[in-house]
């Protein structure tokens, strides 16, 4: 299989404009002859469904929550990037493009990233028009703050609730189209398979999570907007329901899965407290604007802090190591997430970790409060401080926060070309569900940017080109492919329901998470990855032998839902290990211990690994086949990342 990314010819800055002109159009009268399925209603899905409905297409949107408002996009805190240069501090479309390419450690397509930076300026105007209450300066102008991997202030925000406010904006646009009859909303429906006819995606199979009814739905094209797979680690900052099932079932129908080992560890999360936890809580990267990250200079002081014989505010200034400021003076505490996370891990491994478990460093606001005043700090971060207090019973105004890295985002996903099309014609992947824009490490405040870029400004153009080529011939569920796929889903559901062992699905999920975190987390070795592969294969065999799934299909059955998702996570976990084993270099969030600089930074191997790794499913329990999309760089020069 040859991967054609369909990158337009011409200068980088003109590619998207020229491409939009070259794409075929569907005239307004014909748009109502086409049916579109959108799976997932977070920022990418809600914006795509609303925009396509506004254009005149007939849209059917699906989510497993009871409302689109419950999509995990709502949890995003810190902000959304855009190259507006309102601060007049040297920002530009090209600088945002460059920061994103460099932040991703030169493992993303130039053309896709430049388009993202170019479109970013339109996103803010769109959201302001919808009434999104971005923070404003005293004079009424939109405010900005800084995020990691950048030396300019380009992040627009709504306190610590940016994702929620952006989703409400997209949700209002979606509701307008639902009311107009252009979007039909299916809540509490989980997609369990893709229907293909003659190699093209023509519909999906869903399970009604209230009744258990398994139904087929037809359309001219299917858009997957189902988010990432961080929950493969069991503990992550993602919502409990976030899963890989829709993307994974599409993968098993022929959509290639790209760079699955590229996962992001966020440096500022509330530390793990024990096995009783089912998820972790993010503390926004925006806190690193004013908070200073530090650890004790000696293991002896750290031991006192862990035992409680010394309090953080009693540690003398000379006994504190502001390690990010020391090692990276040009960026300080606002280095990219992978860099900050590895340095926190390094402090802990040197015995300088704090908190009861020893797996934490400090994020201190004492200097900011002294400089700005508590009222100003509260105005910026009050809801985040309150969240921290509610969870830890510690007052961050009076003592430093304890933070430690946790899984937050996945840069891998379904392979897509420049048009966001997967390798199955008619099947598109938007937002975190695809792999396209962030390389091996995503910069903070860029996830919201990508989701809304794909939904509002990219897919309305590129989808029209595909629809114009296939024509409006009606697609309906009477085709034999729909019944066959439905029977495949029913068989899989029955296979899960037949599991009557003695071990809960949750136990398997936790074990899988431990394996992935230990061997394919912040640091990876050849020996560790090979061990992990064997452990996951054994776990999979044991799952299908000893797991227990209770209840029946024809009812609300959380046990069945989780079993299907965990079974998919186990299979994905093995592919992540294969991908990490294959990529014998370090880049961004993928850190192979064998490939690092003398200073302990990620060391790329551009000669052998400057490519996108796209994996093809070859059958149950068969090795997947690797396909490579070479990455070429014309506008930026490949170099070792340096944030010092």
XYZ file of C-alpha atoms in Angstrom:
644
model
C 0.000 0.000 0.000
C 1.325 3.431 -0.966
C 0.333 6.247 1.354
C -0.647 9.363 -0.581
C -1.017 12.319 1.775
C -2.447 14.421 -1.095
C -0.376 17.425 -0.066
C -0.981 20.270 -2.550
C 1.805 21.621 -4.689
C 3.126 25.158 -4.377
C 4.572 27.379 -1.649
C 3.698 26.379 1.915
C 1.758 29.581 2.641
C -0.386 29.134 -0.479
C -1.144 25.410 -0.314
C -4.450 25.603 1.571
C -5.847 28.540 -0.424
C -4.935 26.900 -3.720
C -6.277 23.544 -2.539
C -9.628 25.041 -1.563
C -9.967 26.455 -5.067
C -9.037 23.141 -6.688
C -11.532 21.092 -4.656
C -14.807 20.212 -6.312
C -17.955 21.837 -4.907
C -21.485 20.623 -4.222
C -24.026 23.263 -5.178
C -26.524 24.368 -2.497
C -29.502 22.591 -4.068
C -27.633 19.282 -4.163
C -26.320 19.388 -0.600
C -29.681 18.300 0.767
C -29.373 15.081 -1.251
C -26.409 13.906 0.823
C -26.459 12.220 4.239
C -23.494 12.556 6.614
C -22.825 10.606 9.808
C -20.804 12.301 12.563
C -19.677 10.061 15.416
C -18.737 11.992 18.557
C -19.934 15.457 19.528
C -16.994 17.072 21.271
C -15.357 20.123 19.745
C -14.450 18.428 16.453
C -17.757 16.577 16.103
C -20.090 19.333 17.263
C -18.379 21.946 15.089
C -18.402 19.640 12.051
C -22.052 18.610 12.491
C -23.171 22.210 13.024
C -21.208 23.531 10.042
C -22.295 20.771 7.667
C -25.901 21.229 8.778
C -25.609 24.971 8.171
C -24.316 24.227 4.670
C -27.439 22.189 3.925
C -26.313 18.562 4.318
C -28.460 16.068 6.207
C -26.462 15.168 9.282
C -26.894 12.370 11.798
C -24.783 12.840 14.947
C -24.076 10.169 17.553
C -22.661 10.233 21.069
C -22.626 7.718 23.908
C -23.290 10.424 26.513
C -26.770 11.641 27.398
C -25.907 15.047 25.892
C -23.217 16.435 23.580
C -22.362 18.767 26.445
C -20.773 15.847 28.285
C -18.042 15.279 25.701
C -14.549 15.221 27.203
C -13.690 18.459 25.359
C -15.445 20.158 28.251
C -12.551 19.244 30.567
C -9.938 21.342 28.747
C -8.789 24.104 31.036
C -5.988 26.377 29.931
C -6.767 27.873 26.541
C -6.639 27.776 22.754
C -3.774 29.022 20.587
C -4.166 31.459 17.720
C -1.615 33.538 15.829
C -3.437 36.843 16.266
C -0.388 38.716 17.627
C -2.665 40.918 19.744
C 0.214 41.393 22.192
C 2.497 42.700 19.422
C 5.202 40.413 20.788
C 6.465 38.915 17.541
C 3.876 36.221 16.890
C 2.805 35.224 13.380
C 1.262 32.328 11.499
C 4.745 31.125 10.621
C 5.934 31.310 14.240
C 2.970 29.262 15.445
C 3.706 26.786 12.657
C 7.377 26.641 13.621
C 6.695 26.273 17.352
C 4.279 23.415 16.631
C 6.689 21.581 14.300
C 9.562 22.015 16.767
C 7.387 21.140 19.761
C 6.369 17.924 17.990
C 10.075 17.137 17.532
C 9.865 17.311 13.735
C 7.548 14.342 13.369
C 4.513 16.068 11.782
C 3.658 17.086 8.215
C 4.609 20.663 7.408
C 1.539 21.254 5.227
C -0.993 20.148 7.839
C 0.662 22.125 10.619
C 0.891 25.303 8.548
C -2.808 25.050 7.675
C -3.606 24.650 11.370
C -1.668 27.808 12.215
C -3.260 29.671 9.290
C -6.809 28.715 10.267
C -6.248 29.445 13.977
C -6.940 33.148 13.506
C -10.427 32.405 12.167
C -11.334 30.167 15.091
C -11.195 33.008 17.612
C -13.461 35.223 15.487
C -15.914 32.344 15.073
C -16.044 31.648 18.810
C -16.349 35.305 19.812
C -19.274 35.609 17.398
C -20.893 32.640 19.168
C -20.535 34.430 22.493
C -17.662 32.452 23.994
C -16.624 34.587 27.012
C -12.874 34.787 26.482
C -10.930 36.676 29.132
C -10.462 40.349 28.352
C -8.053 43.039 29.449
C -9.198 46.087 31.386
C -9.922 47.995 28.177
C -12.118 45.218 26.783
C -9.664 43.656 24.331
C -9.161 39.900 24.309
C -6.427 38.816 26.701
C -3.658 36.281 26.076
C -1.302 34.235 28.180
C 1.697 32.013 27.494
C 1.872 28.247 27.188
C 4.723 25.775 26.948
C 7.071 25.665 23.978
C 6.511 29.284 23.003
C 8.100 32.621 23.820
C 5.034 34.671 22.867
C 1.573 35.074 24.416
C -0.900 33.597 21.947
C -3.255 31.577 24.150
C -6.865 32.784 24.452
C -8.667 31.524 27.535
C -11.788 31.615 29.692
C -10.281 31.298 33.166
C -9.689 27.563 33.661
C -12.816 26.555 31.743
C -11.850 27.186 28.137
C -12.926 23.782 26.839
C -16.313 24.087 28.494
C -16.980 27.522 27.039
C -15.837 26.530 23.543
C -17.972 23.407 23.670
C -20.997 25.444 24.727
C -20.404 27.641 21.686
C -20.238 24.642 19.352
C -23.172 23.034 21.177
C -25.318 26.128 20.631
C -24.503 26.040 16.912
C -25.322 22.313 16.879
C -28.621 22.889 18.667
C -29.569 25.498 16.101
C -29.208 22.902 13.363
C -31.069 20.265 15.382
C -33.932 22.711 15.767
C -33.793 23.489 12.031
C -34.076 19.793 11.252
C -30.700 19.559 9.506
C -29.052 17.517 12.281
C -30.670 14.489 13.898
C -29.092 13.760 17.275
C -28.680 10.220 18.608
C -27.595 10.295 22.253
C -26.715 7.173 24.260
C -25.677 5.374 21.070
C -22.262 3.722 20.842
C -20.717 3.036 17.455
C -19.463 -0.551 17.264
C -18.483 -0.926 13.598
C -18.138 0.735 10.194
C -20.067 -0.549 7.176
C -18.140 -0.575 3.899
C -19.483 -1.191 0.399
C -16.995 -1.669 -2.451
C -14.280 -0.341 -0.159
C -16.104 2.903 0.708
C -17.545 3.768 4.124
C -21.328 3.892 3.831
C -22.585 3.711 7.386
C -22.152 2.465 10.928
C -23.577 -0.071 13.371
C -24.567 1.228 16.806
C -25.831 -0.161 20.076
C -28.569 1.751 21.884
C -27.147 1.909 25.395
C -30.600 2.162 26.982
C -32.337 -0.730 25.220
C -29.487 -2.784 23.769
C -30.927 -2.488 20.255
C -28.268 -2.953 17.597
C -29.077 -0.841 14.544
C -27.553 0.106 11.210
C -27.336 3.660 9.845
C -26.490 4.643 6.257
C -24.848 7.750 4.820
C -22.680 8.941 1.966
C -19.746 9.566 4.335
C -18.791 8.917 7.964
C -16.840 11.337 10.162
C -15.156 9.938 13.276
C -14.643 12.596 15.958
C -14.231 10.265 18.909
C -11.171 11.596 20.725
C -8.030 9.866 21.919
C -7.044 6.670 23.677
C -5.292 7.855 26.861
C -7.433 5.486 28.913
C -5.388 2.584 27.591
C -3.222 3.533 30.605
C -6.268 3.070 32.896
C -5.302 6.138 34.936
C -5.354 9.309 32.861
C -6.880 12.768 32.947
C -9.502 11.653 30.415
C -13.148 11.062 31.289
C -13.881 7.497 32.354
C -15.941 6.891 29.213
C -13.263 8.025 26.757
C -12.271 5.040 24.623
C -10.718 3.876 21.368
C -13.517 1.571 20.214
C -14.850 3.573 17.246
C -11.365 4.238 15.870
C -10.195 0.700 16.577
C -13.186 -0.935 14.867
C -12.526 1.321 11.857
C -8.888 0.214 11.971
C -9.941 -3.427 11.832
C -12.054 -2.592 8.751
C -9.038 -1.204 6.897
C -8.214 2.261 8.245
C -4.501 2.490 9.041
C -3.511 3.487 12.587
C -0.580 5.912 12.763
C 2.079 6.455 15.436
C 0.199 4.716 18.280
C 3.193 5.011 20.634
C 3.048 8.831 20.542
C 1.323 9.603 23.843
C 1.546 12.758 25.901
C 2.360 12.874 29.585
C 1.172 16.162 31.112
C 3.587 17.520 33.753
C 1.060 19.233 36.045
C -1.466 16.759 37.411
C -2.526 15.935 40.939
C -0.398 12.909 41.938
C -1.739 9.377 42.267
C -2.773 8.502 45.829
C -3.523 4.781 45.510
C -5.150 1.901 43.645
C -8.594 3.134 44.654
C -8.443 5.830 41.943
C -10.166 5.409 38.602
C -8.880 8.632 37.000
C -6.521 11.552 37.548
C -7.044 15.301 37.590
C -5.264 17.829 35.405
C -3.927 21.101 36.743
C -3.814 23.458 33.759
C -0.513 24.242 32.055
C -1.518 27.889 32.383
C -0.495 27.627 36.041
C 3.129 27.505 34.878
C 2.800 31.129 33.772
C 3.006 32.256 37.402
C 3.784 29.080 39.343
C 7.412 28.029 39.800
C 8.299 24.322 39.667
C 10.840 23.158 42.223
C 12.157 20.211 44.202
C 14.449 20.068 47.243
C 18.132 20.240 46.398
C 18.908 17.184 48.493
C 17.281 13.827 49.103
C 17.630 14.432 52.859
C 15.355 17.483 52.739
C 12.920 15.607 50.523
C 12.789 12.816 53.100
C 11.883 15.323 55.808
C 9.117 16.708 53.601
C 7.762 13.222 52.924
C 7.711 12.389 56.638
C 6.007 15.683 57.495
C 8.765 16.898 59.831
C 9.359 19.823 57.464
C 6.802 21.889 55.573
C 7.319 23.215 52.060
C 7.172 26.861 53.107
C 9.911 26.148 55.659
C 12.411 25.082 53.009
C 14.977 27.845 52.566
C 15.350 29.445 49.159
C 18.933 28.165 48.891
C 17.667 24.617 49.454
C 15.225 24.755 46.535
C 16.076 23.641 43.017
C 13.978 25.445 40.409
C 15.173 22.821 37.970
C 13.306 23.935 34.843
C 14.498 27.532 35.263
C 18.026 26.246 35.907
C 18.216 23.930 32.904
C 16.145 25.922 30.385
C 16.633 29.638 31.148
C 15.173 30.825 27.813
C 11.820 29.106 28.421
C 11.944 28.447 32.168
C 8.840 26.770 33.504
C 7.169 26.982 30.081
C 9.144 24.290 28.315
C 7.087 21.746 26.322
C 5.226 19.069 28.231
C 7.480 16.144 27.396
C 10.539 18.050 28.613
C 8.893 19.189 31.863
C 7.535 15.691 32.550
C 10.863 13.916 32.087
C 12.594 16.413 34.367
C 10.005 15.877 37.124
C 10.527 12.120 36.776
C 14.280 12.672 37.022
C 13.871 14.560 40.310
C 11.828 11.711 41.771
C 14.347 9.096 40.622
C 17.086 11.081 42.391
C 15.144 10.755 45.642
C 13.953 14.367 45.638
C 10.245 13.616 45.217
C 7.802 15.055 47.772
C 4.387 14.155 49.155
C 3.468 10.970 50.971
C 4.289 8.758 47.988
C 7.412 10.631 46.945
C 6.020 10.907 43.416
C 5.570 14.672 43.218
C 7.357 17.998 42.867
C 6.134 21.432 43.886
C 4.352 24.144 41.884
C 4.710 27.272 43.995
C 2.737 30.531 43.728
C 4.300 32.398 46.666
C 6.309 34.733 44.404
C 3.297 35.421 42.153
C 1.085 36.231 45.141
C 3.772 38.535 46.532
C 4.182 40.244 43.141
C 0.566 40.434 41.965
C -1.517 40.010 45.109
C -3.768 37.121 46.057
C -6.825 38.762 44.488
C -5.185 38.957 41.055
C -3.944 35.364 41.256
C -7.440 34.238 42.294
C -8.976 36.080 39.345
C -6.687 34.160 36.978
C -6.706 30.722 38.550
C -9.372 30.712 41.248
C -11.415 27.788 39.944
C -8.261 25.682 39.487
C -7.071 26.489 43.008
C -10.489 25.549 44.352
C -10.445 22.254 42.448
C -7.040 21.449 43.915
C -8.261 22.270 47.424
C -11.393 20.143 47.067
C -9.340 17.126 46.007
C -6.297 17.436 48.288
C -7.596 19.510 51.242
C -4.500 21.695 50.813
C -4.683 25.459 50.261
C -2.481 26.411 47.269
C -2.598 30.065 48.290
C -0.713 29.112 51.465
C 1.471 26.205 50.362
C 2.780 24.887 47.032
C 0.732 22.491 44.920
C 2.061 18.955 44.601
C 2.179 17.904 40.951
C 3.397 14.931 38.932
C 3.094 13.889 35.268
C 0.090 11.874 34.096
C -1.238 10.644 30.759
C -3.291 13.375 29.116
C -3.440 13.184 25.303
C -2.545 10.937 22.382
C -0.815 12.238 19.272
C -1.266 8.918 17.493
C -4.544 8.023 15.827
C -6.092 7.040 12.532
C -3.893 7.947 9.585
C -5.422 10.697 7.452
C -4.314 12.581 4.371
C -4.398 16.358 3.888
C -8.177 16.122 3.378
C -8.618 14.295 6.735
C -9.590 11.121 4.873
C -8.523 7.766 6.285
C -7.379 4.947 4.030
C -11.044 3.940 3.704
C -12.623 6.345 1.169
C -15.608 8.130 2.682
C -14.320 7.661 6.248
C -12.822 10.765 7.815
C -11.148 11.309 11.182
C -11.137 14.708 12.920
C -9.565 16.099 16.081
C -7.655 13.885 18.513
C -9.032 10.827 16.711
C -6.496 11.387 13.903
C -2.713 11.658 14.033
C -2.135 14.622 11.789
C -0.942 17.826 13.430
C 1.153 17.367 16.573
C 3.986 15.018 15.717
C 5.537 13.313 18.737
C 4.479 15.945 21.282
C 1.538 18.355 21.339
C 2.049 21.896 22.548
C -0.330 23.086 25.242
C -3.537 24.823 24.046
C -3.308 23.241 20.592
C -5.840 20.413 21.032
C -8.815 22.785 21.054
C -7.308 24.592 18.092
C -7.052 21.391 16.050
C -10.534 20.118 16.921
C -12.231 23.356 15.902
C -9.993 23.830 12.863
C -10.933 20.403 11.528
C -14.646 20.817 12.251
C -15.334 24.444 11.328
C -12.822 25.169 8.579
C -11.304 22.053 6.972
C -13.858 19.252 6.615
C -16.588 21.449 5.051
C -14.256 21.944 2.055
C -12.589 18.551 1.773
C -15.730 16.471 2.327
C -17.531 18.328 -0.453
C -14.845 17.274 -2.905
C -15.435 13.585 -2.124
C -19.226 13.906 -2.248
C -19.136 15.711 -5.585
C -17.112 12.843 -7.044
C -19.342 9.977 -5.826
C -22.661 11.678 -6.572
C -25.881 11.763 -4.512
C -27.134 8.247 -5.226
C -29.131 7.189 -2.175
C -27.500 4.831 0.314
C -29.793 2.698 2.451
C -29.489 -0.116 4.924
C -31.063 -2.732 2.625
C -27.633 -3.510 1.140
C -26.354 -6.922 2.365
C -23.211 -5.296 3.796
C -25.277 -3.659 6.527
C -26.837 -6.917 7.707
C -23.491 -8.726 7.562
C -21.757 -6.066 9.648
C -24.669 -6.039 12.093
C -24.343 -9.811 12.533
C -20.605 -9.386 13.154
C -21.399 -6.904 15.939
C -24.062 -9.163 17.456
C -21.594 -12.063 17.468
C -18.985 -9.927 19.220
C -21.502 -8.736 21.823
C -22.593 -12.319 22.483
C -18.964 -13.394 22.813
C -18.493 -10.764 25.519
C -21.711 -11.714 27.300
C -20.585 -15.354 27.342
C -17.635 -14.458 29.582
C -18.510 -15.888 32.998
C -15.127 -16.114 34.688
C -14.077 -14.799 38.073
C -12.177 -11.602 37.287
C -13.786 -8.239 36.572
C -13.118 -6.293 33.405
C -11.929 -3.397 35.561
C -9.157 -5.590 36.994
C -7.924 -6.376 33.499
C -8.028 -2.703 32.580
C -5.977 -1.793 35.660
C -3.409 -4.507 34.879
C -3.136 -3.316 31.289
C -2.622 0.244 32.509
C 0.176 -0.823 34.845
C 1.949 -2.643 32.009
C 1.665 0.247 29.541
C 2.681 2.882 32.121
C 5.648 0.859 33.360
C 7.092 -0.139 29.986
C 5.617 2.291 27.436
C 5.205 5.430 29.562
C 7.709 8.243 30.120
C 10.763 6.026 29.468
C 10.975 2.985 27.195
C 13.663 0.347 26.669
C 14.025 -2.501 24.214
C 13.992 -5.124 26.968
C 11.051 -3.523 28.755
C 8.961 -3.274 25.599
C 9.621 -6.898 24.699
C 8.576 -7.939 28.188
C 5.436 -5.797 27.920
C 4.443 -7.448 24.644
C 4.503 -10.868 26.280
C 2.580 -9.600 29.292
C -0.147 -8.062 27.132
C -0.503 -11.203 25.016
C -0.896 -13.243 28.200
C -3.377 -10.705 29.572
C -5.442 -10.904 26.387
C -5.599 -14.697 26.535
C -6.591 -14.597 30.192
C -9.236 -11.941 29.494
C -11.077 -14.144 27.014
C -10.845 -17.073 29.420
C -11.464 -15.652 32.900
C -13.191 -12.267 32.598
C -16.753 -11.891 33.826
C -19.410 -9.811 32.097
C -22.720 -9.596 33.897
C -26.248 -8.806 32.705
C -27.883 -9.030 29.301
C -27.715 -7.024 26.100
C -31.309 -5.788 26.185
C -30.764 -3.407 29.101
C -28.488 -0.690 30.389
C -25.311 -2.715 30.841
C -22.182 -0.858 31.918
C -20.342 -4.165 32.352
C -20.853 -5.013 28.678
C -19.886 -1.532 27.527
C -16.657 -1.579 29.508
C -15.792 -5.116 28.394
C -15.933 -4.124 24.723
C -13.797 -1.063 25.322
C -11.189 -2.885 27.408
C -10.922 -5.681 24.831
C -10.106 -3.012 22.241
C -7.635 -1.295 24.597
C -5.766 -4.580 25.079
C -5.355 -5.001 21.320
C -4.321 -1.361 20.919
C -1.834 -1.746 23.773
C -0.013 -4.475 21.891
C 0.184 -2.275 18.776
C 1.564 0.593 20.892
C 4.326 -1.725 22.079
C 5.094 -2.847 18.510
C 5.272 0.773 17.358
C 7.535 1.798 20.241
C 9.804 -1.211 19.613
C 10.078 -0.394 15.918
C 10.943 3.275 16.514
C 14.498 2.933 17.836
C 14.892 6.649 18.415
C 13.656 9.188 20.920
C 11.361 11.965 19.757
C 8.990 14.117 21.803
C 6.914 11.987 24.152
C 8.467 8.770 22.813
C 11.641 8.470 24.905
C 13.815 5.442 24.227
C 16.428 5.291 26.981
C 18.940 3.941 24.475
C 18.625 7.122 22.379
C 19.382 10.261 24.388
C 21.875 13.102 24.361
C 24.603 13.550 26.974
C 22.201 15.928 28.767
C 19.414 13.334 28.848
C 17.310 14.919 26.095
C 15.476 13.016 23.339
C 17.852 12.095 20.503
C 16.172 11.658 17.117
C 17.443 9.529 14.245
C 16.299 11.526 11.226
C 18.138 9.316 8.755
C 16.123 6.228 9.663
C 12.928 7.419 11.353
C 11.734 10.638 9.706
C 8.454 8.995 8.739
C 4.899 8.428 9.895
C 4.409 4.821 10.984
C 1.009 3.644 9.728
C -0.092 0.140 10.720
C -2.426 -2.115 8.755
C -4.601 -4.724 10.486
C -3.966 -8.159 8.946
C -6.332 -10.337 10.954
C -6.967 -11.493 14.516
C -3.777 -12.445 16.377
C -1.667 -11.636 13.304
C 1.221 -9.117 13.268
C 0.216 -5.789 11.768
C 1.972 -4.561 8.648
C 3.973 -1.334 8.816
C 3.616 1.312 6.092
C 5.779 4.428 6.045
C 4.883 7.945 4.972
C 8.165 9.865 4.589
C 8.258 13.292 6.214
C 9.984 16.008 4.207
C 10.874 19.436 5.551
C 11.315 22.432 3.286
C 10.367 25.419 5.460
C 12.133 24.388 8.662
C 15.582 22.995 9.278
C 15.802 19.690 11.137
C 17.786 20.228 14.318
C 18.112 18.983 17.867
C 15.436 20.692 19.963
C 16.933 23.245 22.330
C 14.899 25.169 24.919
C 17.860 26.424 26.920
